[in-house]
mmCIF file of C-alpha atoms in Angstrom:
data_model
loop_
_atom_site.group_PDB
_atom_site.id
_atom_site.type_symbol
_atom_site.label_atom_id
_atom_site.label_comp_id
_atom_site.label_asym_id
_atom_site.label_seq_id
_atom_site.Cartn_x
_atom_site.Cartn_y
_atom_site.Cartn_z
ATOM 1 C CA GLN A 488 -48.189 15.883 -7.849
ATOM 2 C CA PHE A 489 -51.776 17.436 -7.886
ATOM 3 C CA THR A 490 -52.652 20.341 -9.906
ATOM 4 C CA PRO A 491 -55.292 22.923 -10.255
ATOM 5 C CA ASP A 492 -56.591 21.156 -13.309
ATOM 6 C CA LEU A 493 -57.022 18.010 -12.121
ATOM 7 C CA MET A 494 -60.768 16.275 -11.919
ATOM 8 C CA PRO A 495 -62.104 13.613 -9.637
ATOM 9 C CA SER A 496 -62.657 11.074 -12.178
ATOM 10 C CA ASP A 497 -58.587 11.648 -12.965
ATOM 11 C CA ILE A 498 -57.980 9.978 -9.868
ATOM 12 C CA THR A 499 -60.922 7.885 -9.426
ATOM 13 C CA GLY A 500 -61.909 7.168 -13.062
ATOM 14 C CA THR A 501 -64.477 7.223 -15.525
ATOM 15 C CA ASN A 502 -67.120 5.225 -17.547
ATOM 16 C CA VAL A 503 -65.735 4.833 -20.613
ATOM 17 C CA LEU A 504 -68.402 3.723 -24.167
ATOM 18 C CA GLU A 505 -67.602 1.273 -25.882
ATOM 19 C CA GLU A 506 -69.606 -0.032 -28.988
ATOM 20 C CA GLU A 507 -69.085 -3.580 -29.775
ATOM 21 C CA ASP A 508 -68.599 -5.211 -33.576
ATOM 22 C CA SER A 509 -72.581 -5.660 -33.736
ATOM 23 C CA GLY A 510 -73.096 -1.695 -33.528
ATOM 24 C CA ARG A 511 -74.148 -2.470 -29.436
ATOM 25 C CA ARG A 512 -73.085 0.760 -27.118
ATOM 26 C CA SER A 513 -72.082 0.162 -23.458
ATOM 27 C CA PHE A 514 -70.866 2.160 -20.391
ATOM 28 C CA ARG A 515 -67.458 0.131 -19.120
ATOM 29 C CA PHE A 516 -66.085 1.637 -15.975
ATOM 30 C CA VAL A 517 -61.789 2.672 -16.122
ATOM 31 C CA GLN A 518 -60.393 2.491 -12.682
ATOM 32 C CA GLY A 519 -58.375 5.354 -11.831
ATOM 33 C CA PRO A 520 -54.789 5.461 -9.758
ATOM 34 C CA VAL A 521 -57.089 5.219 -5.941
ATOM 35 C CA PHE A 522 -57.317 1.615 -6.894
ATOM 36 C CA THR A 523 -53.579 0.846 -6.503
ATOM 37 C CA ASN A 524 -52.162 0.079 -3.818
ATOM 38 C CA ILE A 525 -49.962 2.969 -3.039
ATOM 39 C CA LEU A 526 -50.830 6.199 -4.055
ATOM 40 C CA LEU A 527 -48.504 8.987 -3.973
ATOM 41 C CA ALA A 528 -50.013 12.562 -3.913
ATOM 42 C CA ASP A 529 -48.250 15.875 -3.379
ATOM 43 C CA GLU A 530 -49.659 19.464 -3.622
ATOM 44 C CA ILE A 531 -53.249 17.847 -2.668
ATOM 45 C CA ASN A 532 -54.283 21.455 -1.443
ATOM 46 C CA ARG A 533 -54.200 23.179 -5.005
ATOM 47 C CA THR A 534 -56.799 20.763 -6.451
ATOM 48 C CA PRO A 535 -60.538 22.051 -6.770
ATOM 49 C CA PRO A 536 -62.480 21.114 -2.961
ATOM 50 C CA LYS A 537 -64.362 18.195 -5.185
ATOM 51 C CA THR A 538 -61.185 16.075 -6.396
ATOM 52 C CA GLN A 539 -59.822 16.830 -2.579
ATOM 53 C CA ALA A 540 -63.564 15.047 -1.256
ATOM 54 C CA ALA A 541 -62.763 12.259 -3.984
ATOM 55 C CA LEU A 542 -59.631 11.115 -2.248
ATOM 56 C CA LEU A 543 -60.509 11.984 1.189
ATOM 57 C CA GLN A 544 -63.346 9.122 0.238
ATOM 58 C CA SER A 545 -61.356 6.641 -0.886
ATOM 59 C CA MET A 546 -58.982 7.407 2.260
ATOM 60 C CA GLN A 547 -61.666 7.500 4.701
ATOM 61 C CA GLU A 548 -64.304 5.108 3.400
ATOM 62 C CA ARG A 549 -62.155 2.702 1.433
ATOM 63 C CA GLU A 550 -64.926 2.962 -1.628
ATOM 64 C CA VAL A 551 -65.060 5.521 -4.281
ATOM 65 C CA THR A 552 -68.155 7.044 -6.175
ATOM 66 C CA VAL A 553 -68.293 7.416 -9.753
ATOM 67 C CA GLY A 554 -71.606 8.780 -11.133
ATOM 68 C CA GLN A 555 -74.236 6.851 -8.973
ATOM 69 C CA THR A 556 -72.057 3.520 -8.540
ATOM 70 C CA THR A 557 -69.715 2.817 -5.823
ATOM 71 C CA TYR A 558 -67.031 0.732 -5.708
ATOM 72 C CA ASP A 559 -65.018 -0.704 -3.703
ATOM 73 C CA LEU A 560 -60.930 -0.748 -3.039
ATOM 74 C CA PRO A 561 -59.311 -3.647 -3.309
ATOM 75 C CA ASP A 562 -57.544 -4.516 0.311
ATOM 76 C CA PRO A 563 -53.650 -4.110 -0.047
#
């Protein structure tokens, strides 16, 4: 169920900072729910416009933009 506090990164995914044993840091992308084969979304109208836009982009263009990187969604 979509709620008013849902952020675009909650459905698209986000970059996570990881630190290796050597102390080296790097970002790794963690996929969100839109990368699944089936996504059931209820009460979409409750979310902020940016979150709706992120969901609509994934539905229409079959891709997700996080930061400055665009990821293609897999075929079901």
